[in-house]
Coordinates of C-alpha atoms in Angstrom, one line a residue:
X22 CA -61.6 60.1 35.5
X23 CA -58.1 59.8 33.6
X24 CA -55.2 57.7 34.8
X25 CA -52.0 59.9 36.1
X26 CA -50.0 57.7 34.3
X27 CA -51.5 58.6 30.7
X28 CA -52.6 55.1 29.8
X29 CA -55.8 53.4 29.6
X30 CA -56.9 50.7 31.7
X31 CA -56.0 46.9 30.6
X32 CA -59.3 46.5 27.9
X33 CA -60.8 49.8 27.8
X34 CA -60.4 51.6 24.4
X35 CA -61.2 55.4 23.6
X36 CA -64.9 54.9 21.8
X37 CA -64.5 54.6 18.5
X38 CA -60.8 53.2 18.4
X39 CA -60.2 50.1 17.4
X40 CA -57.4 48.0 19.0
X41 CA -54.7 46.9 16.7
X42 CA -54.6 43.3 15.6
X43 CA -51.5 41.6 16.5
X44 CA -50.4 39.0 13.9
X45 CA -50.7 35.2 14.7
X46 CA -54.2 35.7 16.9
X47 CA -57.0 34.6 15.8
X48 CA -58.6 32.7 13.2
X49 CA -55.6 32.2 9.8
X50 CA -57.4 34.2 7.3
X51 CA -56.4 33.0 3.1
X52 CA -58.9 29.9 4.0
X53 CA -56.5 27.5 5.0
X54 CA -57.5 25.4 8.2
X55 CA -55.2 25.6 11.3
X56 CA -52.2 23.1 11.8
X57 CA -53.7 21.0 14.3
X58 CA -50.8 18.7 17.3
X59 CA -49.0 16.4 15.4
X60 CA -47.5 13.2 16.9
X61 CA -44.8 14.2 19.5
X62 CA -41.2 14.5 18.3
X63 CA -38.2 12.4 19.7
X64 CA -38.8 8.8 21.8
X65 CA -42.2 7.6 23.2
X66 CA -42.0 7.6 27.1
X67 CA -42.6 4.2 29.0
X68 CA -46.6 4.5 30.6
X69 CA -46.6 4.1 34.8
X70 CA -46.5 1.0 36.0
X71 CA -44.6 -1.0 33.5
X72 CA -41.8 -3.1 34.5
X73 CA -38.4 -3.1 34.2
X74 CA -36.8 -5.3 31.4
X75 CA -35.9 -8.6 32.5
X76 CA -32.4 -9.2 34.0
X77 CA -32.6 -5.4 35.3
X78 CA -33.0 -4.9 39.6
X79 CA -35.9 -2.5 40.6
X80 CA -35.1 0.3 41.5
X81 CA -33.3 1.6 44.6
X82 CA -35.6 1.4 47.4
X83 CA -38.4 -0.4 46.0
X84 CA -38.9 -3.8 47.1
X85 CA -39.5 -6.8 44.9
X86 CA -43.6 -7.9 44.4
X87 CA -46.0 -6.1 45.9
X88 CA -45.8 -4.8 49.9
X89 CA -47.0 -7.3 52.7
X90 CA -47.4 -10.5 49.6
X91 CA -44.0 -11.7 49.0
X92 CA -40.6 -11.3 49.2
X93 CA -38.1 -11.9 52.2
X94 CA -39.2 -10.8 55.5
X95 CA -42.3 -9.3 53.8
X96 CA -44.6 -11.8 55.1
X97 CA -45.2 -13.5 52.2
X98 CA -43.9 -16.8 53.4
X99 CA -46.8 -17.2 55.9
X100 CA -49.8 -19.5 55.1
X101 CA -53.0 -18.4 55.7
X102 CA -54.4 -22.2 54.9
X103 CA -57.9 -20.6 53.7
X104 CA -58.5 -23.7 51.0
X105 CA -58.1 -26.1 53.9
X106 CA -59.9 -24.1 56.7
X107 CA -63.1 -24.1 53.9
X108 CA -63.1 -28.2 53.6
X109 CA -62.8 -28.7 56.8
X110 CA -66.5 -27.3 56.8
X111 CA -67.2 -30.6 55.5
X112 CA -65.3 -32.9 57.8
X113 CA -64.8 -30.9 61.1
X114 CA -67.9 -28.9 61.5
X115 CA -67.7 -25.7 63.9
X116 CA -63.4 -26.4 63.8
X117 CA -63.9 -25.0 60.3
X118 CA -65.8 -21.8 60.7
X119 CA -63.3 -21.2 64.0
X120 CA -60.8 -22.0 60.9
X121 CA -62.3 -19.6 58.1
X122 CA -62.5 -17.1 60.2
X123 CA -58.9 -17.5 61.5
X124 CA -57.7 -17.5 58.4
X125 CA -59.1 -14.5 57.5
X126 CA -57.6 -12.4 60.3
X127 CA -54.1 -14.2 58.6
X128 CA -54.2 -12.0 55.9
X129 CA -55.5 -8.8 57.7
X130 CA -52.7 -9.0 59.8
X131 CA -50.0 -9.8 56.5
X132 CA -52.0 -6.1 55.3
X133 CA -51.4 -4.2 58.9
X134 CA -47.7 -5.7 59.0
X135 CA -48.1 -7.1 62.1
X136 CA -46.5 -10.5 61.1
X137 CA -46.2 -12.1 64.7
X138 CA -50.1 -11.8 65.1
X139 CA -50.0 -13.2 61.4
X140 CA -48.0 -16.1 62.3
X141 CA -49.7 -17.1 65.3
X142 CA -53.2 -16.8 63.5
X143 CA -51.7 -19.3 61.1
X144 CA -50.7 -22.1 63.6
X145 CA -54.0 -21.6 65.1
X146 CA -55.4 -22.2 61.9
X147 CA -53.4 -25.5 61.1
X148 CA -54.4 -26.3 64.3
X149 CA -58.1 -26.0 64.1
X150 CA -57.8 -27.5 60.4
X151 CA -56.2 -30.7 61.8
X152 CA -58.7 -31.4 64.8
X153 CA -61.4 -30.8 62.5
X154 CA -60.2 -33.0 60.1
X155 CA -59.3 -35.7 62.4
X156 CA -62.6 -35.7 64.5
X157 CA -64.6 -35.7 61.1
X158 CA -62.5 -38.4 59.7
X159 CA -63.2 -40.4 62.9
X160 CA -66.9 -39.9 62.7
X161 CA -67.1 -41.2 58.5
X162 CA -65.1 -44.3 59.7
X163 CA -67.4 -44.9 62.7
X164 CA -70.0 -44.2 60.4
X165 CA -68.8 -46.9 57.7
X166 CA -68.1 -49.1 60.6
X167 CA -71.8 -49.0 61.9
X168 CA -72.9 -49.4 58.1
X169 CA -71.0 -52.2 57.7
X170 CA -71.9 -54.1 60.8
X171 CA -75.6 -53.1 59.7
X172 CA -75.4 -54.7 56.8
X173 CA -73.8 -57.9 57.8
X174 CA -76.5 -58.2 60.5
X175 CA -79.2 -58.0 57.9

């Protein structure tokens, strides 16, 4: 079948024609070895994520720190009081689980953006922190107290 057009279809040759060879394809004949990519010409661009220079604002739009961990009206400024909430384990007993677990739902709600919930979690903490803290320091000094008056008895 030929083509009306008069040409052949895109990689069919009459057989025995060869195609012509177009310079600059294929392997450099002469034996010298291909020039292979040099180092890129003119400046080196910055890689993601560096930071400005110092002295220089971010840029438009982007807020200072990281989302949801700092910065004005970010909720960074609210305390989630986790180093407290884990001794008062020691000293207040079930007040500090309630605590730890508190102060966990702090932080998820810093990472949802609900500050309000975030806040509120966080006076419940400091809450739960302090009674825990108080009760258990009651019970060591009724506890030295009892020592002591064992020991004088004895």
């Amino acid at each position: 079948m030929t083509n009306p057009y008069g040409q052949q279809p895109f990689g069919q040759q009459p057989y025995g024609q060869q195609q012509p060879q177009q310079p600059g394809y294929g392997p450099p004949s002469g034996g010298m070895p291909a020039p292979g990519y040099g180092p890129p010409s003119g400046a080196v661009p910055a890689p993601y994520g560096q930071p400005a220079p110092y002295g220089q604002p971010a840029p438009y739009g982007q807020p200072y720190g990281q989302p949801g961990f700092g910065g004005p009206g970010m909720g960074g400024d609210i305390p989630d009081y986790k180093t407290w909430a884990i001794i008062s384990i020691f000293f207040g007993g079930i007040f500090g689980i309630i605590a730890i677990f508190k102060s966990n739902e702090v932080g998820q709600y810093k990472m949802q953006g609900n500050y309000a919930a975030a806040e509120q979690a966080s006076r419940t903490t400091k809450t739960l922190c302090i009674i825990g803290n108080v009760l258990g320091g009651l019970g060591c000094l009724a506890g030295l107290i009892i020592f002591i008056a064992g020991m004088a008895s004895y």
